[in-house]
mmCIF file of C-alpha atoms in Angstrom:
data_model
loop_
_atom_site.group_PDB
_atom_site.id
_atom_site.type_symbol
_atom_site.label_atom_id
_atom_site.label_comp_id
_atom_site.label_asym_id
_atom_site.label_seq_id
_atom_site.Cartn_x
_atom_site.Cartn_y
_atom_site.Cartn_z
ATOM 1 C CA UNK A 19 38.897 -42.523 -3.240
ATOM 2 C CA UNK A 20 37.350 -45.457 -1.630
ATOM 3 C CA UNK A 21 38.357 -43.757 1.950
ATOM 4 C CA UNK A 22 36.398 -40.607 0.948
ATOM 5 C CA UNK A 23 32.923 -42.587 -0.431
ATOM 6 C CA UNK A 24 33.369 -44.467 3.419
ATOM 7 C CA UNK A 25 32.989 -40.913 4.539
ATOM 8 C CA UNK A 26 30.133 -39.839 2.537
ATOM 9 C CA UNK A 27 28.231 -43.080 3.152
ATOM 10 C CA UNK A 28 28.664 -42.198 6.933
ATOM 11 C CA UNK A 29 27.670 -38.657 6.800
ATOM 12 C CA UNK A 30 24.935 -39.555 4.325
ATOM 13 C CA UNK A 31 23.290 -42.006 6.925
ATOM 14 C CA UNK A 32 23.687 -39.071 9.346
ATOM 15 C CA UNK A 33 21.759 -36.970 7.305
ATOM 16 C CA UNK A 34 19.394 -39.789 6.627
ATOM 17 C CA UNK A 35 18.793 -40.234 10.387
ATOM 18 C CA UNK A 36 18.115 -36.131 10.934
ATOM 19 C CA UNK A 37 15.745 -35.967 7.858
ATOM 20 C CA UNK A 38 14.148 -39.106 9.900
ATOM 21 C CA UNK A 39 13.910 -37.159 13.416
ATOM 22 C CA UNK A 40 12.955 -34.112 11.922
ATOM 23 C CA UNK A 41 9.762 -35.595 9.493
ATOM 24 C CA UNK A 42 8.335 -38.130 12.130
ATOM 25 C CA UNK A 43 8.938 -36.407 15.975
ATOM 26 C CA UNK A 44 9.018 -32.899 14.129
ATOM 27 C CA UNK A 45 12.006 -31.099 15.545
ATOM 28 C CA UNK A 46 13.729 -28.643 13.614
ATOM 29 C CA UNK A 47 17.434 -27.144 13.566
ATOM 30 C CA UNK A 48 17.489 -23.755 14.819
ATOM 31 C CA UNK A 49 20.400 -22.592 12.543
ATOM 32 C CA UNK A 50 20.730 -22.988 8.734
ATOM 33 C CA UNK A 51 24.616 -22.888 8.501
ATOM 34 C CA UNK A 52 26.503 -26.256 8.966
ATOM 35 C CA UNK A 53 29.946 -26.868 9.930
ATOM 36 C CA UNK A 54 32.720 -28.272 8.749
ATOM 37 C CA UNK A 55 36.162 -28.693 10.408
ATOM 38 C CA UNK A 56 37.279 -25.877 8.139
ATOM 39 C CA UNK A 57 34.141 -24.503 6.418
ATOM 40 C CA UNK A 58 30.771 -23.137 7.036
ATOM 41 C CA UNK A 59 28.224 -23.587 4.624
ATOM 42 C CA UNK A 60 24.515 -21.906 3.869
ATOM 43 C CA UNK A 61 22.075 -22.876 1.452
ATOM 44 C CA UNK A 62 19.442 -20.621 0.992
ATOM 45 C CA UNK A 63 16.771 -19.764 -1.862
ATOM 46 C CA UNK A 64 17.892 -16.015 -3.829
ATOM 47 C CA UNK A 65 15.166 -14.709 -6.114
ATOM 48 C CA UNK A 66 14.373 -18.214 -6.414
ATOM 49 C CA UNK A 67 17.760 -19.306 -7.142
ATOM 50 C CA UNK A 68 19.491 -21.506 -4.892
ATOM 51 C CA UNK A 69 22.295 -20.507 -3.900
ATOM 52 C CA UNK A 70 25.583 -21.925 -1.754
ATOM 53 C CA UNK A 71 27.576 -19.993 0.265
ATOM 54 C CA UNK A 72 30.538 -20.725 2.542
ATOM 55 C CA UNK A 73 32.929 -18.959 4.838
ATOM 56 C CA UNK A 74 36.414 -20.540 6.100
ATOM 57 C CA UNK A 75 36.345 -20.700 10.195
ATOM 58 C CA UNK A 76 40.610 -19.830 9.555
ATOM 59 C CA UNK A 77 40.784 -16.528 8.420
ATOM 60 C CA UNK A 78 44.575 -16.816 7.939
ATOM 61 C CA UNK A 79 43.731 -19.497 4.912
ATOM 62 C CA UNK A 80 43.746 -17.233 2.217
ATOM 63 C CA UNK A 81 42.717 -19.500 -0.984
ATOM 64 C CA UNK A 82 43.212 -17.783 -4.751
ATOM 65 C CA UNK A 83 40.321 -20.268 -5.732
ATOM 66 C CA UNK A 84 37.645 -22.483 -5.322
ATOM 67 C CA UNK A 85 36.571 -26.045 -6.755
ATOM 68 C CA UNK A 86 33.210 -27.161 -6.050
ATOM 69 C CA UNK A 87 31.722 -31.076 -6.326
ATOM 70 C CA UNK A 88 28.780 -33.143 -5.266
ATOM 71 C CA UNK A 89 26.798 -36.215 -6.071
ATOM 72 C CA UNK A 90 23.732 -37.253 -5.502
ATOM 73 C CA UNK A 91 23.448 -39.781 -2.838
ATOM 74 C CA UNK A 92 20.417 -41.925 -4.270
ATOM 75 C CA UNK A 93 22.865 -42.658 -7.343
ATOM 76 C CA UNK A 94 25.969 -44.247 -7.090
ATOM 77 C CA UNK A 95 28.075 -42.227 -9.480
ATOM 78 C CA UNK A 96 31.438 -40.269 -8.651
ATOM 79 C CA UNK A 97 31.607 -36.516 -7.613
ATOM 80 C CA UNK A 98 31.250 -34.361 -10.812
ATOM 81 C CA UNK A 99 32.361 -30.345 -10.735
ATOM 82 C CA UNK A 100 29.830 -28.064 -11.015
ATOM 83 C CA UNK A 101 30.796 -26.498 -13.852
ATOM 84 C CA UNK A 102 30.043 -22.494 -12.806
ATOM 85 C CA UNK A 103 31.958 -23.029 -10.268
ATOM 86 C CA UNK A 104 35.155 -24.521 -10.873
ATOM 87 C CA UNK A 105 38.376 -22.392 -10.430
ATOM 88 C CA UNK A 106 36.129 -19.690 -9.169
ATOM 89 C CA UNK A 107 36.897 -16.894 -6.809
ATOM 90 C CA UNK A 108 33.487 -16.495 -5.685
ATOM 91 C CA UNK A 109 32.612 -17.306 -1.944
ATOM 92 C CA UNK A 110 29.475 -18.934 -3.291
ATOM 93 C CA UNK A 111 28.076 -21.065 -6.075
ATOM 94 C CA UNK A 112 24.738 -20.994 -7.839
ATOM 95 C CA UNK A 113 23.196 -24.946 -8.010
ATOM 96 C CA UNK A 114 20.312 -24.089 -9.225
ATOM 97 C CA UNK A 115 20.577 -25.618 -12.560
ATOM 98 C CA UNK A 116 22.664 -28.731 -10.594
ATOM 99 C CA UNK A 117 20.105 -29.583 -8.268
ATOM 100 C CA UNK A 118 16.736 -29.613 -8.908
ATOM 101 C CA UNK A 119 14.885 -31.662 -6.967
ATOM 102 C CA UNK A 120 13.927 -30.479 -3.327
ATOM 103 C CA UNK A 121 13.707 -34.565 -2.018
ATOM 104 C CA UNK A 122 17.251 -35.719 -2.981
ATOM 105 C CA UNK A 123 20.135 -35.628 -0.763
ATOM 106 C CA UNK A 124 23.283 -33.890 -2.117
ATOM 107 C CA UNK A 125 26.651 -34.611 -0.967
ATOM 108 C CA UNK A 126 29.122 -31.337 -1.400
ATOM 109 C CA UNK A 127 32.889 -31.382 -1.081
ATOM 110 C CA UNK A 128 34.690 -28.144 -1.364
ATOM 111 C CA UNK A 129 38.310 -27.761 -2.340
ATOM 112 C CA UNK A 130 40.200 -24.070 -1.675
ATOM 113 C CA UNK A 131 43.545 -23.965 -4.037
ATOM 114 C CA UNK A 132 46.297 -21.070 -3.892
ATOM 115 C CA UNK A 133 48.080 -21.645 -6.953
ATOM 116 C CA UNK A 134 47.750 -25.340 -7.549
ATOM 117 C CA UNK A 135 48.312 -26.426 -3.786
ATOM 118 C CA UNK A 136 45.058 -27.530 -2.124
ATOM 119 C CA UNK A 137 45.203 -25.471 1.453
ATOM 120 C CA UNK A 138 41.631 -27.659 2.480
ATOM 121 C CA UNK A 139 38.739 -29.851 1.426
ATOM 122 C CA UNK A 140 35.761 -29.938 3.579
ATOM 123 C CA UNK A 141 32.010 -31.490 2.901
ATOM 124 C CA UNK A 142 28.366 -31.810 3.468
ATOM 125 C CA UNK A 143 25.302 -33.043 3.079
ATOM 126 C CA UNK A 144 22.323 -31.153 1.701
ATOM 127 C CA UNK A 145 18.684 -32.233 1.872
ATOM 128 C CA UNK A 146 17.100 -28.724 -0.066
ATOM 129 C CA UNK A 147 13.283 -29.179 1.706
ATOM 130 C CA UNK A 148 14.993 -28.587 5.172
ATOM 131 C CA UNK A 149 18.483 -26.886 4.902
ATOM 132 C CA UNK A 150 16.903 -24.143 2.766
ATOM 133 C CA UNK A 151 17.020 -20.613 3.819
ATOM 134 C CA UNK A 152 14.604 -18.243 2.209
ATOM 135 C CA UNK A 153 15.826 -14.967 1.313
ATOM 136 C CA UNK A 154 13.169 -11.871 0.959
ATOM 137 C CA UNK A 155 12.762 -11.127 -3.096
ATOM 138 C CA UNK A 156 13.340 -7.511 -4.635
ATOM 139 C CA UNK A 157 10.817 -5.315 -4.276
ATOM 140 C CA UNK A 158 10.228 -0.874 -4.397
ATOM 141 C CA UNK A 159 7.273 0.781 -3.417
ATOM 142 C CA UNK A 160 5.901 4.446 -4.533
ATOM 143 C CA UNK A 161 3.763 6.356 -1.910
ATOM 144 C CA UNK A 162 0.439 8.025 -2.963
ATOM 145 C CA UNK A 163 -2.280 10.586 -1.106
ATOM 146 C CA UNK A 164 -4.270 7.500 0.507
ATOM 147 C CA UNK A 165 -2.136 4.710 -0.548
ATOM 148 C CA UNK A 166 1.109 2.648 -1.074
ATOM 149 C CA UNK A 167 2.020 0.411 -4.512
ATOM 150 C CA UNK A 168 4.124 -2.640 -3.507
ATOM 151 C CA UNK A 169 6.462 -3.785 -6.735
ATOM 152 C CA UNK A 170 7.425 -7.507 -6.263
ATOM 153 C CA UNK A 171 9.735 -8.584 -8.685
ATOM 154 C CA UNK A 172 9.979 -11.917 -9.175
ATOM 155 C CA UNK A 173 12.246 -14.126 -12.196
ATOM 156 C CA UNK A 174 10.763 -14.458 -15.544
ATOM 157 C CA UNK A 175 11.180 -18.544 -14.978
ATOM 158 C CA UNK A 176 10.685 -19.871 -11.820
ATOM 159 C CA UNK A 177 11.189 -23.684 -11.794
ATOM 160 C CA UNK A 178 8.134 -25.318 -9.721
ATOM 161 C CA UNK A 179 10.200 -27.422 -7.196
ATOM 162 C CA UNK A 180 12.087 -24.325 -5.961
ATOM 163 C CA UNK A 181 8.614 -22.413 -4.815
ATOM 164 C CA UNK A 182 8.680 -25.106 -2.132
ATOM 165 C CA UNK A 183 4.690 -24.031 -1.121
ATOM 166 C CA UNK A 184 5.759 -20.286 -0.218
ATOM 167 C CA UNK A 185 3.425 -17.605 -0.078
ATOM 168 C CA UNK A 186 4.269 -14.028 -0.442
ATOM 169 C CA UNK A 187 3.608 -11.657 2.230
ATOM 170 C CA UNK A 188 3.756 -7.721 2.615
ATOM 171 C CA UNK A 189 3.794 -6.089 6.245
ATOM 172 C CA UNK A 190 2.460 -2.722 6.800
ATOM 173 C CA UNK A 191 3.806 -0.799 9.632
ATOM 174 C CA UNK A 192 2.968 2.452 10.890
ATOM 175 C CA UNK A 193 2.938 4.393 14.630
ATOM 176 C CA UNK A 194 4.006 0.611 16.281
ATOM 177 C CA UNK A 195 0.520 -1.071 13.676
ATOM 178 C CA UNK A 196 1.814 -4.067 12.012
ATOM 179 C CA UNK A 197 -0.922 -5.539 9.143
ATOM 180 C CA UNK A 198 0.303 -8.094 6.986
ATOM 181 C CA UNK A 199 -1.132 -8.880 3.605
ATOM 182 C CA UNK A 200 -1.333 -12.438 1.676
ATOM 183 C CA UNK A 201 -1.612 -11.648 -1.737
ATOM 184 C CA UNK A 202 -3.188 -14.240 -3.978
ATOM 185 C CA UNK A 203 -0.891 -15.186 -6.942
ATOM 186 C CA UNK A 204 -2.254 -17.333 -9.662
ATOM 187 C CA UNK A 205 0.117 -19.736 -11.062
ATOM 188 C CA UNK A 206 3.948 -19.787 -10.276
ATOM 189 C CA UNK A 207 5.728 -16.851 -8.930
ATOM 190 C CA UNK A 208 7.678 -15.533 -12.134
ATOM 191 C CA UNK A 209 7.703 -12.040 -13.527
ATOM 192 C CA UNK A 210 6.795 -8.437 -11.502
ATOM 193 C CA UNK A 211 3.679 -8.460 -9.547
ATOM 194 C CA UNK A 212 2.521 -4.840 -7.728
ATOM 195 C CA UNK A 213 0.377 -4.899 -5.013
ATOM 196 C CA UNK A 214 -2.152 -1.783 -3.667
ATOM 197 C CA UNK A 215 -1.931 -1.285 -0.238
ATOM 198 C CA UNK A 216 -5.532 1.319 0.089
ATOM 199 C CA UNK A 217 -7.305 3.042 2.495
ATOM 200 C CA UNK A 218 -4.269 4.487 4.377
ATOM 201 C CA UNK A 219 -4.127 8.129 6.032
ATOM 202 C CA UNK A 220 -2.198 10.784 4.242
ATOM 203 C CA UNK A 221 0.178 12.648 5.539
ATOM 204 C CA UNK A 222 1.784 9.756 7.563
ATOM 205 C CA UNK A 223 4.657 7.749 7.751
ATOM 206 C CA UNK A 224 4.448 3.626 6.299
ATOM 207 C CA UNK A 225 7.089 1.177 6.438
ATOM 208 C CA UNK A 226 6.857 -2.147 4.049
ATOM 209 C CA UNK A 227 8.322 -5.621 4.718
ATOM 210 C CA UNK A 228 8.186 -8.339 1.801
ATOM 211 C CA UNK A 229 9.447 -12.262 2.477
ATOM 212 C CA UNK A 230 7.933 -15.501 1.495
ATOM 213 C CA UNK A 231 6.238 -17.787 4.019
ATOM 214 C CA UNK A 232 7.555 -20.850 5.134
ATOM 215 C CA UNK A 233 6.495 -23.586 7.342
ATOM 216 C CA UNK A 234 9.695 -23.314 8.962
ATOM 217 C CA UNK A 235 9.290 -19.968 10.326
ATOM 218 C CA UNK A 236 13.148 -19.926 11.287
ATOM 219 C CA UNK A 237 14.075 -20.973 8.046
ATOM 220 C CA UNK A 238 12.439 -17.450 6.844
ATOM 221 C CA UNK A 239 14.096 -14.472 6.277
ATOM 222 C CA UNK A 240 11.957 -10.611 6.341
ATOM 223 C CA UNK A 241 13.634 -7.886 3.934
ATOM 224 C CA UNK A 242 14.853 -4.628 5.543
ATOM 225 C CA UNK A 243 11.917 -1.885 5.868
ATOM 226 C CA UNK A 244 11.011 0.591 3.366
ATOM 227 C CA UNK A 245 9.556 3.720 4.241
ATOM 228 C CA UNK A 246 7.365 6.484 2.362
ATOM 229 C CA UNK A 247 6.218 9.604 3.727
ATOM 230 C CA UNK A 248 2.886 9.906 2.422
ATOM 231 C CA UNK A 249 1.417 13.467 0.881
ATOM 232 C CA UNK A 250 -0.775 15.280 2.376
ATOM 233 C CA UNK A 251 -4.370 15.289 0.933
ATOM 234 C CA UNK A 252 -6.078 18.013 -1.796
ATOM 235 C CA UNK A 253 -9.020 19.567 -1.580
ATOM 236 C CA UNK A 254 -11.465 18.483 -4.393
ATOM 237 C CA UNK A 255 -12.102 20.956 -7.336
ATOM 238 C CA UNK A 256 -15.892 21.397 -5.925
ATOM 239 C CA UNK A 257 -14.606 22.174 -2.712
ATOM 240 C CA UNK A 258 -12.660 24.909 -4.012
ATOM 241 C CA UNK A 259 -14.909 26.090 -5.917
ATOM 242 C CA UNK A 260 -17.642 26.129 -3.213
ATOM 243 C CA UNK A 261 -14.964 27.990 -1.064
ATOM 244 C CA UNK A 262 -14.055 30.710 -4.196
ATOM 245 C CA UNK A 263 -18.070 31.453 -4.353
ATOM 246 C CA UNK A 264 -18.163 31.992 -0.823
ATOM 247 C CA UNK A 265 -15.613 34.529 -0.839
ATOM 248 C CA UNK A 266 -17.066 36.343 -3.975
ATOM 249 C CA UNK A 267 -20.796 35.848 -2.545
ATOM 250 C CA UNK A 268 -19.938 37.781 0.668
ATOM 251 C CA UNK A 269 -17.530 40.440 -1.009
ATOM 252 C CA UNK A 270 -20.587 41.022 -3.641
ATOM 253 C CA UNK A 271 -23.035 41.547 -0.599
ATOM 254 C CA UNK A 272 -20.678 43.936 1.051
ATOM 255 C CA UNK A 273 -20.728 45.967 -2.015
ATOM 256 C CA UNK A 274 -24.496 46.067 -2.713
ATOM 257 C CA UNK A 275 -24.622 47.379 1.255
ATOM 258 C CA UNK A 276 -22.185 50.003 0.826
ATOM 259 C CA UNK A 277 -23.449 51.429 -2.324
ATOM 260 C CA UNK A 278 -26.822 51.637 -0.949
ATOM 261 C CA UNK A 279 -25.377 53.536 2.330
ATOM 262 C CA UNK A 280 -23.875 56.011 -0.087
ATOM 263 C CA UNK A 281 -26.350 56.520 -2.769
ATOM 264 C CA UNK A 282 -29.009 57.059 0.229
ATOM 265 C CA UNK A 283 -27.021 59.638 2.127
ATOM 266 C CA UNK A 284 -25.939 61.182 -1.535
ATOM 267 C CA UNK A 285 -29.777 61.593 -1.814
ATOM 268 C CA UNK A 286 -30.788 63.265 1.067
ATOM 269 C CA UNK A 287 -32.196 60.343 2.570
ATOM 270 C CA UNK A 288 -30.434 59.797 5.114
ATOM 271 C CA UNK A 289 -28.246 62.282 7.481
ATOM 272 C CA UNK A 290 -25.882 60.895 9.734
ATOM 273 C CA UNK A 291 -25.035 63.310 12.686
ATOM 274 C CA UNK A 292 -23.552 62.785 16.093
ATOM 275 C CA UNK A 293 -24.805 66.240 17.526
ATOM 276 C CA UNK A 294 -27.935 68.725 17.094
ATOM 277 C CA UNK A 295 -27.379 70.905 13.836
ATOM 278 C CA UNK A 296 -26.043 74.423 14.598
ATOM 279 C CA UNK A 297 -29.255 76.219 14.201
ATOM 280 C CA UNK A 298 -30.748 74.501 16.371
ATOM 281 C CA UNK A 299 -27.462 74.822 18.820
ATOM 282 C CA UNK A 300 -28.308 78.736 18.197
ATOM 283 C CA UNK A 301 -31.733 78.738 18.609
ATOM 284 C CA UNK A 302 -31.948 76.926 22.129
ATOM 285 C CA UNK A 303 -29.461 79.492 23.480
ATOM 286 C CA UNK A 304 -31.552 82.563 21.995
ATOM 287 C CA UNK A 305 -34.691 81.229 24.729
ATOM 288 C CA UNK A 306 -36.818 80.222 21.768
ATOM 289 C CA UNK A 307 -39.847 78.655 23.678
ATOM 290 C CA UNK A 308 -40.271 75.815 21.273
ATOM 291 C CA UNK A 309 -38.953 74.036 18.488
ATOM 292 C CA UNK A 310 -41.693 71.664 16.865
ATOM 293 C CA UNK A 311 -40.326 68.194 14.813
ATOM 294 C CA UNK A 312 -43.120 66.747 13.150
ATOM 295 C CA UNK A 313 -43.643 65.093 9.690
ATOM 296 C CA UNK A 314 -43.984 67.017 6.183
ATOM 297 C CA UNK A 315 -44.850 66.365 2.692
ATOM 298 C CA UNK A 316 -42.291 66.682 -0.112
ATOM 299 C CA UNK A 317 -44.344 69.455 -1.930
ATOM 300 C CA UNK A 318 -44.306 71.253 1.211
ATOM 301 C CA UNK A 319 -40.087 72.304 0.664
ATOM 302 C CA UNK A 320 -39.512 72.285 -2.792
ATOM 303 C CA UNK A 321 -40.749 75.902 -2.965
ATOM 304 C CA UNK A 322 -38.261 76.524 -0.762
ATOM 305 C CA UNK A 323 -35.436 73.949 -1.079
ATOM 306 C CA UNK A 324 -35.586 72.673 -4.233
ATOM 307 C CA UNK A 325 -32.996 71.003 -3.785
ATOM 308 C CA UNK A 326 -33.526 68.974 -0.982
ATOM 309 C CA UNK A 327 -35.627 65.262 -1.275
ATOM 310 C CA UNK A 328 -35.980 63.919 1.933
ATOM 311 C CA UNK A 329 -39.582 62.531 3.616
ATOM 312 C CA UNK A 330 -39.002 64.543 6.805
ATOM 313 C CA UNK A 331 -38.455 68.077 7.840
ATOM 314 C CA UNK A 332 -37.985 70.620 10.524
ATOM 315 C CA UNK A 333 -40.723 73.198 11.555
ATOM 316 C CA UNK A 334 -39.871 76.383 13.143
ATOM 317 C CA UNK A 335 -41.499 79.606 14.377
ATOM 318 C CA UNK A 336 -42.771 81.866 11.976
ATOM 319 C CA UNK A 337 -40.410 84.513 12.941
ATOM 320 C CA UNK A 338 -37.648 82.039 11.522
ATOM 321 C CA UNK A 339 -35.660 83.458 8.699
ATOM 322 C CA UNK A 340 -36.382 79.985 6.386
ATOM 323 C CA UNK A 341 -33.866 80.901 4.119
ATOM 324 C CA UNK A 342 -30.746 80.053 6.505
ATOM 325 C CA UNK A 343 -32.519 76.831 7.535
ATOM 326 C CA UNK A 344 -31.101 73.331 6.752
ATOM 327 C CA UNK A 345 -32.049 70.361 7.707
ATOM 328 C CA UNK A 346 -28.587 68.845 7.142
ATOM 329 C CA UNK A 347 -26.674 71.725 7.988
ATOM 330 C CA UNK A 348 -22.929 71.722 6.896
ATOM 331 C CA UNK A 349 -21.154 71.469 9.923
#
């Protein structure tokens, strides 16, 4: 036991020394997994729970459980089992409840069993405000004409320490346009939150991104996109309307133009021809010397024509049988 706090003390003073380089010359790790001679660990933030993860480099070790310890290396007590995960089968181990503040250094061991031989033990240190990883939270959107409602959903309880100075973020892409938003969130992160993208084009294709800003930009992680189609837009009811009374405006004017045709040629008023009437026809042929058109009263016919109302006639020689005359002739 004494061999394996020697260990921890040096590893611990490693970490110390990192934590050191990293804070005053500000250099930062480009990976978040660490190494073990048997394990690889991640840390990272999920939904605001943080959450431990490991993988064994020898894929022929094939343990039936797990055992997972730690201490705290500003205390000088033993390792302690976290209690979640002890005997588990799970590849990973939520600490959130273990370790709560983001300024301590933790030191992990992690024991793999099959049966009730140990196959390995490997170990770590953990400082949270620089080994964290910080996973995208949960989100759905739901596409309208002109625009998009972004549904971030967030714990009920968030603890404050874990926030670690994040701020949400939603990316808009469309047609290669990237526009990322910065919501304001009062208070702590913790329940849903929905957020109105506007002013978009219908009929067009969006994609949405959601992660939480870090500092550490490597230490960030973006969700996968989600895409909406969005519908194309209606016509307002006054525009429709407009466009009905249009339609009924110019059939009602067609109407009042052919009934007026009709009832003035039903009249007499008018007499469409495309050739001279037949009499006339008849009476050029005979040699007639003359056939006079001038303009007649109304009083003028009617002794003759009763029938017939029109406000011009035809005159003819006096040797003209007016009996057979017409001035719209049949045919």
């Amino acid at each position: 036991m004494l061999l394996s706090q020697n260990a921890f003390i040096v590893r611990s003073l490693n970490l110390v020394l990192m934590v050191y380089i990293s804070l005053v010359f500000g250099i930062s790790y480009d990976s978040p997994d660490y190494t073990d001679e048997s394990c690889t660990f991640k840390i990272s933030l999920r939904n605001f729970r943080s959450i431990l993860s490991w993988e064994l480099k020898n894929h022929s070790i094939v343990p039936t459980h797990y055992t997972l310890l730690y201490t705290i290396m500003s205390k000088p007590e033993d390792l302690k089992v976290v209690k979640n995960c002890a005997n588990t089968t799970r590849s990973f181990c939520d600490l959130t409840d273990e370790w709560r503040s983001t300024h301590e250094a933790y030191v992990t061991v992690l024991e793999g069993f099959s049966g009730n031989t140990t196959l390995f033990s490997c170990s770590h240190n953990f400082w949270l405000a620089i080994d964290m990883s910080f996973e995208p939270p949960e989100f759905e959107i739901v596409g309208f004409t002109n625009h998009i409602n972004v549904m971030v959903k967030f714990p009920s309880i968030v603890e404050e320490e874990l926030q670690f100075d994040l701020s949400l973020v939603i990316e808009e892409q469309s047609e290669g346009i990237v526009k990322k938003h910065k919501p304001e969130i009062k208070g702590n992160m913790s329940g849903n939150f929905t957020y109105i993208i506007d002013k978009l084009i219908p009929n067009t294709n969006y994609c949405v991104s959601v992660y939480l800003e870090h500092s550490d930009e490597q230490a960030v992680i973006k969700s996968p996109l989600k895409c909406t189609l969005l519908p194309p837009g209606q016509e307002s009811e006054s525009a429709e309307s407009a466009k009905i009374g249009g339609i009924i405006t110019v059939f009602l004017i067609a109407l009042v133009l052919t009934s007026t045709i009709v009832t003035l040629k039903w009249i007499g008023y008018i007499c469409l021809r495309n050739s001279l009437p037949k009499v006339l026809r008849q009476g050029l042929t005979k040699g007639w010397n003359a056939v006079a058109i001038h303009r007649c009263s109304h009083n003028a016919l009617q002794s003759e024509t009763p029938e017939l109302k029109q406000s011009s006639c035809l005159s003819f020689p006096s040797s003209w049988d007016y009996k057979r005359a017409s001035l719209c002739p049949s045919d």
